[in-house]
XYZ file of C-alpha atoms in Angstrom:
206
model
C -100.401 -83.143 47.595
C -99.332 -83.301 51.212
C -95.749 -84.997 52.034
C -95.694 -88.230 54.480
C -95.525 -87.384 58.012
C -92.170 -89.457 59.322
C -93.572 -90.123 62.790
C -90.604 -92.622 63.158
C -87.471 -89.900 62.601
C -88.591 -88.748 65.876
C -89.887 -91.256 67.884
C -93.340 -91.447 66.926
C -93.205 -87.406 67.952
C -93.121 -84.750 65.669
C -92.911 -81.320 66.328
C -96.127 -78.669 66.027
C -95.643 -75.130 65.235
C -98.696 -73.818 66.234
C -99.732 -70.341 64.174
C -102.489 -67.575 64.165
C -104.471 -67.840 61.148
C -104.956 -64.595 60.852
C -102.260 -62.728 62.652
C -99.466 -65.102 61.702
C -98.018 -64.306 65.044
C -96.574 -67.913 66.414
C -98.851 -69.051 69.290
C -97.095 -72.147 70.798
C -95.065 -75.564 70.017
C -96.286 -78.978 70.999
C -95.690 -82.176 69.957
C -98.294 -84.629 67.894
C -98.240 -88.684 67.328
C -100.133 -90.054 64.655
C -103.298 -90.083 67.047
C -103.141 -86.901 68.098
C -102.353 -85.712 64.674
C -106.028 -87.705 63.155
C -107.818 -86.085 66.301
C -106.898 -83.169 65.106
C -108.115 -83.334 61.960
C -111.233 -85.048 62.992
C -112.262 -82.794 65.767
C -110.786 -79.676 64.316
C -109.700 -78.847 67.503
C -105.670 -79.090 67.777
C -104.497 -81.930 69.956
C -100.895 -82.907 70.775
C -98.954 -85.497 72.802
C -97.858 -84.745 76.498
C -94.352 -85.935 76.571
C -95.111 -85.940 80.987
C -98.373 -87.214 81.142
C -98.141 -89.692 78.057
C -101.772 -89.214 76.469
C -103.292 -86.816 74.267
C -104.337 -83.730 75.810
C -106.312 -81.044 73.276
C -105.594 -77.397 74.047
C -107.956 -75.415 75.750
C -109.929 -78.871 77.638
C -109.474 -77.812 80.753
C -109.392 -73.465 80.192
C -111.898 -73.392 77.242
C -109.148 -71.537 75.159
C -109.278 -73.927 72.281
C -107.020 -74.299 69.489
C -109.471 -73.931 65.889
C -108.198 -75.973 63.160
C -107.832 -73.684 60.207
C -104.976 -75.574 58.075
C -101.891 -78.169 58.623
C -98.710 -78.717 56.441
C -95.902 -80.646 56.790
C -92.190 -79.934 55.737
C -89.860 -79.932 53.173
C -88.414 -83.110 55.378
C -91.528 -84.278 56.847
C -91.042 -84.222 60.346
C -92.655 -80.756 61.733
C -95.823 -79.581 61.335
C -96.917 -75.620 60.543
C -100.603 -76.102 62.310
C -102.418 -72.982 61.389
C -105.391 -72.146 63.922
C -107.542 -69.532 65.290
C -107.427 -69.269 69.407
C -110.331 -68.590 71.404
C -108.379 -67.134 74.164
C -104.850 -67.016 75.276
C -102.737 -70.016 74.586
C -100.337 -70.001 77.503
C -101.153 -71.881 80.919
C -99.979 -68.444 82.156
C -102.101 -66.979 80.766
C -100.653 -64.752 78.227
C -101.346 -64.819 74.144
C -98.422 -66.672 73.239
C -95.981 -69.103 74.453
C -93.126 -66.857 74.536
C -94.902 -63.972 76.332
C -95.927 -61.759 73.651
C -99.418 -60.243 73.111
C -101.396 -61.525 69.774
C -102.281 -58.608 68.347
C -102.988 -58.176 64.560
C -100.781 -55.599 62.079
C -103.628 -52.931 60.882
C -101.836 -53.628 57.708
C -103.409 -57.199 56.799
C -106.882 -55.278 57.527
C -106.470 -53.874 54.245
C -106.207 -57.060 52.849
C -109.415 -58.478 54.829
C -111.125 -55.147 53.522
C -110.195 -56.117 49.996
C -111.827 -59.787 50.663
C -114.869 -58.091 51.774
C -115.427 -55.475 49.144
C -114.890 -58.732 46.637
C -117.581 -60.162 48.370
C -119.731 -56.943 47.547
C -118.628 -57.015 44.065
C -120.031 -60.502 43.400
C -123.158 -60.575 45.601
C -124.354 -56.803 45.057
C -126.213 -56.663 48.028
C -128.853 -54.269 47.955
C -128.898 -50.963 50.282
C -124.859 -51.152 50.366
C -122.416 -48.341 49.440
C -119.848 -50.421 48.241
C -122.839 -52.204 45.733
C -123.734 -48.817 44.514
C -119.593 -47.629 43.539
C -119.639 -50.984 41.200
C -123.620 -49.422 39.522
C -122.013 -46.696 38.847
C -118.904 -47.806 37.130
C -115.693 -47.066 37.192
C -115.500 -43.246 35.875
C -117.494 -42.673 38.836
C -114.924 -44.666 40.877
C -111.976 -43.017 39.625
C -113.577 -39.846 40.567
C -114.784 -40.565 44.053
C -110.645 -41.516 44.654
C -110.092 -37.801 43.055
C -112.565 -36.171 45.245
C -111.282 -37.661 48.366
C -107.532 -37.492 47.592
C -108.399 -33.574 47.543
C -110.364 -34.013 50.630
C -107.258 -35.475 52.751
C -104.783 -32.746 51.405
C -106.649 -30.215 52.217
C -106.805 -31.827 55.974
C -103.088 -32.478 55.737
C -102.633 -28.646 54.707
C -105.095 -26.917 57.046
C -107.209 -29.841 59.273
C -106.054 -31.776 62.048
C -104.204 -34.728 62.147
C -107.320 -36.516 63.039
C -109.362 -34.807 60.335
C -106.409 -35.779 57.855
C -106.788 -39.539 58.899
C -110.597 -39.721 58.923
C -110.073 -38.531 54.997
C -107.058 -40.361 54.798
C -109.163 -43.468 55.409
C -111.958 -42.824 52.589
C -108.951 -42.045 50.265
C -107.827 -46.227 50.948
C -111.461 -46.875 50.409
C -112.152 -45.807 47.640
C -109.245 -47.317 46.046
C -109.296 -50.827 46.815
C -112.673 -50.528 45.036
C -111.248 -49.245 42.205
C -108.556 -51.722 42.668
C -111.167 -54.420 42.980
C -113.484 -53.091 39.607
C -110.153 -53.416 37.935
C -109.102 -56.513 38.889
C -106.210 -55.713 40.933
C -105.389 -56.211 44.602
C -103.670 -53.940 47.325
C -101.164 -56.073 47.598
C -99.904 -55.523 43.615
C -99.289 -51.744 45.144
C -97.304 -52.992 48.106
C -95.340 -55.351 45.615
C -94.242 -52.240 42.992
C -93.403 -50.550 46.188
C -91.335 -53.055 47.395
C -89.662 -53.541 43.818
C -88.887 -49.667 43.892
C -86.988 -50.077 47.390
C -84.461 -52.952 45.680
C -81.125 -51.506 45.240
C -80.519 -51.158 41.606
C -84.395 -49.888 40.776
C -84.652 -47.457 38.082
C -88.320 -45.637 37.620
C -89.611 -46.733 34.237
């Protein structure tokens, strides 16, 4: 259940930390009243307060670089807003990504978790004339040994390819995996967690 906003602690203002849905990278930080919080939600197109001009103004009316609603939370103290959104172009008036200069660019790392999603999707929908479709037909001895065969593939690049040979197989090796991962119920991110229990100070291997 979402908290009350407390529009009054702050004037009637309260604080928006804009985000990138899918980057997480902060994008900018306005400030919303209660009407520019309910346009928000009912145009899912971010709008804020202008403290100067003292109206609503929704990102992106005059440039076209609108703010997409994805999500909004409030709080532990509810009086700041996390607004979670996907841009359509840069935020700034500057014309840069972000607010504070910095180019929105997404890790490669949370692809691997968007890959996952999508070979999930493939799992339960099975479409026909997809590679992914015909791993899970097979089952998962044949899975396990596709991961075999192209863990061999990549060291032998890694011993006597090139680098970019060694990342090409490199890349079917993750592949592979995450389906496995997926026909077993697991996600990439379980690895990255027993990874980053093994880094704590104090682990001991089981």
């Amino acid at each position: 259940m979402q908290r009350e906003i407390d529009f009054a602690k702050g004037g009637g203002l309260v604080p928006a930390i804009v985000q990138d849905a899918q980057t997480k990278n902060v994008l900018m930080m306005g400030y919303m009243n209660e009407e520019a919080y309910k346009a928000t939600l009912m145009t899912k197109r971010v709008t804020f307060y202008s403290r100067s001009r003292r109206c609503l103004w929704t990102k992106g009316e005059t440039s076209g670089n609108y703010l997409d609603l994805v999500s909004l939370a409030v709080d532990c103290d509810g009086d700041t807003l996390l607004v979670k959104a996907t841009p359509r172009g840069p935020v700034c008036h500057q014309g840069t990504d972000t607010c504070w200069g910095e180019t929105n660019e997404p890790s490669p790392l949370l692809f691997l978790a968007t890959l996952q999603d999508f070979i999930e999707r493939r799992k339960a929908e099975m479409p026909e004339g997809s590679y992914t479709t015909s791993l899970f037909r097979d089952g998962l001895n044949r899975m396990a040994q596709k991961v075999g065969e192209e863990a061999l593939e990549a060291v032998i690049e890694a011993v006597n390819g090139t680098n970019e040979r060694f990342i090409y197989e490199g890349s079917d090796l993750f592949y592979h995996l995450i389906v496995l991962l997926t026909a077993k119920g697991l996600r990439i991110e379980d690895l990255a967690a027993e990874l980053q229990e093994r880094h704590a100070p104090g682990w001991k291997k089981h």
